[in-house]
Tab-separated table of C-alpha atoms in Angstrom:
chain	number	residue	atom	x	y	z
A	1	UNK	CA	81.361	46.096	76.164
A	2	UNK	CA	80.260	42.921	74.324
A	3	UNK	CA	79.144	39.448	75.244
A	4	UNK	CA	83.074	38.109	75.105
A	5	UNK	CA	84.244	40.915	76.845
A	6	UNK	CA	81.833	40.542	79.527
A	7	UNK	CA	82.251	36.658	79.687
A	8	UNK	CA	86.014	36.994	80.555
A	9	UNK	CA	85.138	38.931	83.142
A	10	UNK	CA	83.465	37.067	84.515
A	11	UNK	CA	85.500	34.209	84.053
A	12	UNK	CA	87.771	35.991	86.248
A	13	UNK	CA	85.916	36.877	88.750
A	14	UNK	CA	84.859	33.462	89.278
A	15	UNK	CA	88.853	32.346	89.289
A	16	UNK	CA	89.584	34.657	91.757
A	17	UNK	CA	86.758	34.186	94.093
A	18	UNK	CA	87.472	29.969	93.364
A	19	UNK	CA	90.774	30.126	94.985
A	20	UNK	CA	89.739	32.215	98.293
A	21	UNK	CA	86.813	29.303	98.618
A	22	UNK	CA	88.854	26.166	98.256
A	23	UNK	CA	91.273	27.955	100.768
A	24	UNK	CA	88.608	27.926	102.929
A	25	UNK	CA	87.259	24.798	102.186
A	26	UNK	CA	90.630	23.026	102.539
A	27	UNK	CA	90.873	24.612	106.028
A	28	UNK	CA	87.916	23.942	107.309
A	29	UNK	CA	88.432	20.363	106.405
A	30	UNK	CA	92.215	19.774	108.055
A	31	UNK	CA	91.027	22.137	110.604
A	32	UNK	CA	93.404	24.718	109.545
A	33	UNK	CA	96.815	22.879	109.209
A	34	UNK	CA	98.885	21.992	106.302
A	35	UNK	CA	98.964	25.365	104.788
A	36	UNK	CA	102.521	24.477	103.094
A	37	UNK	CA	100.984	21.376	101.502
A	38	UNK	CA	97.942	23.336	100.085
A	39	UNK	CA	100.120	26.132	99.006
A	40	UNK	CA	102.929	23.913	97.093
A	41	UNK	CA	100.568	21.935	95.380
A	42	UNK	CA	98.041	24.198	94.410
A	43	UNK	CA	100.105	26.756	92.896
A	44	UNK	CA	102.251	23.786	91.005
A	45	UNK	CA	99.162	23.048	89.241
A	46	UNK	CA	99.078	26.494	88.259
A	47	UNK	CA	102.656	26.567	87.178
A	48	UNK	CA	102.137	23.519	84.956
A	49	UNK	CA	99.153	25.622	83.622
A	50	UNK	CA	101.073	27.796	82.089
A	51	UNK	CA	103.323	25.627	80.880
A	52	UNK	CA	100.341	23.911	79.225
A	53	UNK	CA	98.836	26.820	77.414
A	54	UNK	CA	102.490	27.941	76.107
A	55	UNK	CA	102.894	24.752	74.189
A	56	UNK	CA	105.783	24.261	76.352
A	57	UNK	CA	107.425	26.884	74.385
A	58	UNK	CA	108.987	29.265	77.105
A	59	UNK	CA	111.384	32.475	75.302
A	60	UNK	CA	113.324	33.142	78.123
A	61	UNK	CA	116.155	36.199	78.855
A	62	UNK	CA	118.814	36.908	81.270
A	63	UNK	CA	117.645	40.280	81.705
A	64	UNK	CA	113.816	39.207	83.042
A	65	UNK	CA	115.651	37.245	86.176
A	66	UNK	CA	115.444	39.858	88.471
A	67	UNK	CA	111.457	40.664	87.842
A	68	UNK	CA	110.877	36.710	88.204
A	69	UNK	CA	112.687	36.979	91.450
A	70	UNK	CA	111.160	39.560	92.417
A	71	UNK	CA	107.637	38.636	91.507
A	72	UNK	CA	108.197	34.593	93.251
A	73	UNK	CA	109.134	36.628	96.299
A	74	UNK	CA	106.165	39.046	96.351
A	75	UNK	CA	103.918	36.220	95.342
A	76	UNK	CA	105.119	33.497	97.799
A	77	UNK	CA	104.393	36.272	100.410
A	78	UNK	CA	100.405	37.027	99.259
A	79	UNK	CA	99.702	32.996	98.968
A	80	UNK	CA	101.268	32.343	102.064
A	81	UNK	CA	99.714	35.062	103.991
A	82	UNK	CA	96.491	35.118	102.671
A	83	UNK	CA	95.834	31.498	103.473
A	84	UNK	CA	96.742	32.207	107.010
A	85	UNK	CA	94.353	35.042	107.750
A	86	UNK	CA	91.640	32.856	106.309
A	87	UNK	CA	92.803	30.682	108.524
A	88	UNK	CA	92.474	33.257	111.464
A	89	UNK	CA	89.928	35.216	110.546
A	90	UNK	CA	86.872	36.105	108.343
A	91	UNK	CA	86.918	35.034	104.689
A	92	UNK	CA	85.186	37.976	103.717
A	93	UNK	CA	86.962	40.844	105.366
A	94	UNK	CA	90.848	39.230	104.084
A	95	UNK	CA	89.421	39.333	100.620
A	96	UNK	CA	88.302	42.969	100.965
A	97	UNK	CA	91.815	44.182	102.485
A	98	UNK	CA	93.767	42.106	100.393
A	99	UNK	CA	91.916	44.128	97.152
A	100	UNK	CA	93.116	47.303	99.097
A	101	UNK	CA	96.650	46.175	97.578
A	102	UNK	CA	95.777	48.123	94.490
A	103	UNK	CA	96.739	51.445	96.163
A	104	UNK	CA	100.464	50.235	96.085
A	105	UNK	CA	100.575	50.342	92.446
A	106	UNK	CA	98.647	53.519	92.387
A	107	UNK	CA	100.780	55.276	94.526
A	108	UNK	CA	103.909	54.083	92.465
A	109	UNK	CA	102.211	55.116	89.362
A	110	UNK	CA	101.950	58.633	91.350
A	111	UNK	CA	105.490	58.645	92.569
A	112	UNK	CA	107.751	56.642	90.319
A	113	UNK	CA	105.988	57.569	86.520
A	114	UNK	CA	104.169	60.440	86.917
A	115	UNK	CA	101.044	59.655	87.078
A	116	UNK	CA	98.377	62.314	87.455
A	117	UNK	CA	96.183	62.345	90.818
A	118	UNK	CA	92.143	62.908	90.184
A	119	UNK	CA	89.422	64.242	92.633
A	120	UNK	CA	88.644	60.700	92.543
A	121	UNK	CA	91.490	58.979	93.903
A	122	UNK	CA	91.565	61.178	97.033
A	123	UNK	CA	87.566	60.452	97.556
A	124	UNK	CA	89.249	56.778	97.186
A	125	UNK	CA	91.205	57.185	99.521
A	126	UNK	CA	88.668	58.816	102.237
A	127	UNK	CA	86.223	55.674	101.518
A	128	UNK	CA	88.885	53.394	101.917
A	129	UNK	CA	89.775	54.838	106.069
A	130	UNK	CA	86.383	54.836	106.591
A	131	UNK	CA	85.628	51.365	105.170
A	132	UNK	CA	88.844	50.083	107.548
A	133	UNK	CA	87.798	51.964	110.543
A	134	UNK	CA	84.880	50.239	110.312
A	135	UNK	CA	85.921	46.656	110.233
A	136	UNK	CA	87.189	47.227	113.368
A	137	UNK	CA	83.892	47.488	114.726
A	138	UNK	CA	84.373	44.585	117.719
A	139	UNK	CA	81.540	42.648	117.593
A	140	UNK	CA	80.056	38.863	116.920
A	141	UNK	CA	82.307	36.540	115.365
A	142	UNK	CA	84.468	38.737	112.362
A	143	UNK	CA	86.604	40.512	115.162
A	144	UNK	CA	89.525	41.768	114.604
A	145	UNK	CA	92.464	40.131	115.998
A	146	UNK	CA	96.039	41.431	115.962
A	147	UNK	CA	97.198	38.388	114.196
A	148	UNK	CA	94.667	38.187	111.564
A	149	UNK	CA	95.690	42.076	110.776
A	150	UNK	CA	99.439	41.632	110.697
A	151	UNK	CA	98.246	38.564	108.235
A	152	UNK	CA	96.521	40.655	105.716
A	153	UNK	CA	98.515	43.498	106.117
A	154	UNK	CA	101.683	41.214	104.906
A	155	UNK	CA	99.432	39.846	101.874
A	156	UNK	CA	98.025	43.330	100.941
A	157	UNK	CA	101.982	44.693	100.528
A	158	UNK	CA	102.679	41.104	98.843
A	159	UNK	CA	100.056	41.603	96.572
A	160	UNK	CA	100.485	45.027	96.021
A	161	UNK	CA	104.105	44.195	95.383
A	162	UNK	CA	103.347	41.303	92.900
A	163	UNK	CA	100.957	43.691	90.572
A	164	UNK	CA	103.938	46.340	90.329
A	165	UNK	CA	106.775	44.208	89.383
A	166	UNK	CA	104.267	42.547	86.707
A	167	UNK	CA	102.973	45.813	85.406
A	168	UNK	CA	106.846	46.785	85.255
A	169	UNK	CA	108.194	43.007	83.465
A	170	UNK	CA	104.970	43.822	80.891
A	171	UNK	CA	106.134	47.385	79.975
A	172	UNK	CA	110.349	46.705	80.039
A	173	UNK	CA	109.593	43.593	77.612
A	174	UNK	CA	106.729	45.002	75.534
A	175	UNK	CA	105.093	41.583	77.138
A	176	UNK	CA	107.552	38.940	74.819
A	177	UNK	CA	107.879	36.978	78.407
A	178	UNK	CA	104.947	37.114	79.836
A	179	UNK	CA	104.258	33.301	79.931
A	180	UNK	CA	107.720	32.584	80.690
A	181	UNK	CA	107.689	35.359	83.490
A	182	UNK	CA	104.464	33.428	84.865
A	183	UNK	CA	105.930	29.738	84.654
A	184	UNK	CA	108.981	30.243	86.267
A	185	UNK	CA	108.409	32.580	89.286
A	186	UNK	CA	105.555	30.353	90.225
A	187	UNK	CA	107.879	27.106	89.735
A	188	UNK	CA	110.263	28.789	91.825
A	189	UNK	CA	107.216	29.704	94.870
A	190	UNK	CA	106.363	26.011	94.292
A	191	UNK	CA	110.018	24.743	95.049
A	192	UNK	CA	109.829	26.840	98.497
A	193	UNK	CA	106.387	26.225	99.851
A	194	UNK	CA	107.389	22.118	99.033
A	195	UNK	CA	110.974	22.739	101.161
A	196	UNK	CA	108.206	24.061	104.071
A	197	UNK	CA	106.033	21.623	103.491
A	198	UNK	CA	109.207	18.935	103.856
A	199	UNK	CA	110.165	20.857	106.865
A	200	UNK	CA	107.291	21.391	108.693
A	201	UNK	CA	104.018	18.921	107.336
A	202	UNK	CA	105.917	15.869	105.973
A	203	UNK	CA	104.116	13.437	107.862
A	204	UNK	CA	100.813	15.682	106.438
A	205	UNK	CA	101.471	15.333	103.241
A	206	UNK	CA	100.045	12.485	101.892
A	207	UNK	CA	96.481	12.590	104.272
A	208	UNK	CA	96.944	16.459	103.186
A	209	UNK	CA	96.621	14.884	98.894
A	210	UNK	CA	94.256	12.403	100.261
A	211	UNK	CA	91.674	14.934	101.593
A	212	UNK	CA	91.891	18.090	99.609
A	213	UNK	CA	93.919	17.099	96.570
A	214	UNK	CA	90.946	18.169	94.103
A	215	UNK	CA	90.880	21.508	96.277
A	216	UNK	CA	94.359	21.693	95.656
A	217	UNK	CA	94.068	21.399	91.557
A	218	UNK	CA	90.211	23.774	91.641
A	219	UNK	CA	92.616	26.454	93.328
A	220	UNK	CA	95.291	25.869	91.256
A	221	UNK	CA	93.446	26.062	88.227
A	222	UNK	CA	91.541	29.082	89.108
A	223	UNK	CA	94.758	30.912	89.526
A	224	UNK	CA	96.100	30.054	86.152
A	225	UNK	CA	93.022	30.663	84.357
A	226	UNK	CA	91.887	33.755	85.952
A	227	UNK	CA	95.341	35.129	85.093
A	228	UNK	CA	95.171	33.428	81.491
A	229	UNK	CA	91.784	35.776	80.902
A	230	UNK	CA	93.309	39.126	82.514
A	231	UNK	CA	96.102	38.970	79.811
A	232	UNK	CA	93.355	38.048	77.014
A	233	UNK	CA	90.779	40.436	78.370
A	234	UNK	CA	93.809	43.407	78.617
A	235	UNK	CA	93.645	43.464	74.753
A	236	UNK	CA	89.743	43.653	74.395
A	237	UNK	CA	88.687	46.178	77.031
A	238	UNK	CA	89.837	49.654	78.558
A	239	UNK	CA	92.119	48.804	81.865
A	240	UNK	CA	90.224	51.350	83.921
A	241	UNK	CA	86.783	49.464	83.243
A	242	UNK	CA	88.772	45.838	83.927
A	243	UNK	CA	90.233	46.575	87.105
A	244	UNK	CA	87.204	47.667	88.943
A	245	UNK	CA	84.417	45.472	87.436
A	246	UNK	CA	87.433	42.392	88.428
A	247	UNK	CA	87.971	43.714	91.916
A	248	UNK	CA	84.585	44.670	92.975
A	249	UNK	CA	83.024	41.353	91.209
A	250	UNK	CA	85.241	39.269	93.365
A	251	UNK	CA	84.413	41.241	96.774
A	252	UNK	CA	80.735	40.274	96.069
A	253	UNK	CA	81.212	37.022	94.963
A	254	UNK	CA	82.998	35.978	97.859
A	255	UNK	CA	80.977	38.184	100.466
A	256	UNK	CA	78.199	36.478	99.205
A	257	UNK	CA	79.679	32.725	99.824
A	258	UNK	CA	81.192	33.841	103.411
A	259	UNK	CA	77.488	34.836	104.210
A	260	UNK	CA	75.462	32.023	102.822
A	261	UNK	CA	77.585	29.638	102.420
A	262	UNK	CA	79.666	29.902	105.562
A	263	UNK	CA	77.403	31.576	107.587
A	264	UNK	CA	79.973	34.601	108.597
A	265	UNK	CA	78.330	36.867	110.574
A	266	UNK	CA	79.046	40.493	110.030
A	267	UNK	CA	77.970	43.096	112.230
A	268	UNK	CA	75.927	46.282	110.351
A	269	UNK	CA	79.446	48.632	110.633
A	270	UNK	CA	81.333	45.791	109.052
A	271	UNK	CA	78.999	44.912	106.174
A	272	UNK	CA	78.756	49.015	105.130
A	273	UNK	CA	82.660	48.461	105.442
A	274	UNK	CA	82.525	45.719	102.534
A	275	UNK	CA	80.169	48.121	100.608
A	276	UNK	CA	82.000	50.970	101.153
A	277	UNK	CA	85.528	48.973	100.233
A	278	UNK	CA	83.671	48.138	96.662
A	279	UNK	CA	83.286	51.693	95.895
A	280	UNK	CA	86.656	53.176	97.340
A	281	UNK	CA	87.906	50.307	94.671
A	282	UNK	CA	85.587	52.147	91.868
A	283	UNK	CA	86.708	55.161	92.506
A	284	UNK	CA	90.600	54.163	92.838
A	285	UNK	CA	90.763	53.021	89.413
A	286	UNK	CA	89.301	55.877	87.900
């Protein structure tokens, strides 16, 4: 791997982690409301990213609707419910789970094209109970609340979901739309968190802009660009190296800030939990 190689990954690492921080951030400063305004605004920003780096130039086809649809859906879902166990629950720990969403498109690889299973994936999979068993060690302040679980559990499928109907768009349209695919599911996720946000937070939303607006467009941003650098980064290096250096980076990153910057406290079981979820991640993409 060379020094470009390595600098997009790290690039995305670094957009990943950005958006689970200014989630936080954002929360901790409304004191966990106006998740609709956050969510609309922020991921505008990132739709107008990619309208930005397509030269407004957008190929579109009938035929890619129902992937879009699908994908806004699934996507909607992960942003919504991710934000919300944040909200609930450690910063840390949702990250971890929420990576766990990789086994979805494993297991439709396995079912749906034929993939090949490895000793590797099963020892995956055995790291991965263990890890989960033991974040439900019930102790000091990361416990586990029913709520925060039902939370992530709905952003782990929505996530899971999102990275299946991508891979699939990518592969039925030898990626011609991929920019297109991009700009309008995530116009269409921005239309429906703004309707909630009209619904629910309308007299929030201008203090909302006031406060976090710049957390709003960092999170935004992040999003786009992190998924601007997977697609560049895709044709430079081997998609079993990507995957794992991406998801495990991002774990650490973002462990690292819950501890020291937010001063989460993790009991021993759940911090060889968040080691052993980097691994089970390792060995999943194998």
């Amino acid at each position: 791997m060379n020094l470009l190689s390595a600098s997009y990954l790290i690039l995305i690492i670094i957009g990943i982690s950005a958006q689970s921080i200014t989630k936080k951030a954002f929360n901790n400063k409304t004191s966990g409301k106006n998740v609709f305004v956050f969510n609309a605004f922020s991921v505008l920003i990132a739709c107008m990213f990619f309208f930005v780096i397509s030269g407004f130039k957008l190929p579109f086809s009938f035929s890619s609707l129902p992937f879009i649809l699908g994908f806004a859906t699934s996507y909607f879902c992960t942003v919504l419910f991710t934000f919300l166990a944040i909200q609930v629950g450690s910063l840390s720990l949702t990250s971890l789970v929420t990576s766990y969403s990789l086994i979805l498109p494993a297991l439709y690889g396995l079912i749906f094209d034929g993939d090949s299973s490895t000793v590797w994936l099963y020892i995956g999979l055995t790291l991965l109970v263990i890890s989960i068993v033991l974040i439900n060690a019930k102790k000091d302040d990361s416990k586990i609340t029913f709520k925060w679980a039902i939370f992530a559990a709905l952003s782990l499928i929505g996530n899971g979901t999102c990275a299946i109907i991508q891979t699939e768009q990518t592969k039925q349209f030898n990626g011609a739309y991929d920019k297109t695919f991009m700009a309008i599911a995530l116009g269409i996720v921005f239309i429906a968190f703004l309707l909630f946000a009209l619904f629910y937070e309308r007299p929030q939303i201008l203090p909302s802009l006031k406060k976090g607006a710049h957390f709003m467009i960092i999170c935004g941003v992040a999003n786009g660009a992190a998924n601007l650098f997977v697609m560049i980064a895709s044709t430079m290096i081997n998609k079993s190296v990507m995957f794992p250096i991406i998801s495990a980076g991002g774990i650490v990153v973002t462990w690292l800030v819950s501890v020291f910057l937010y001063k989460e406290k993790l009991t021993k079981e759940q911090n060889l939990a968040m080691l052993l979820g980097i691994i089970s991640i390792i060995f999943l993409n194998i």
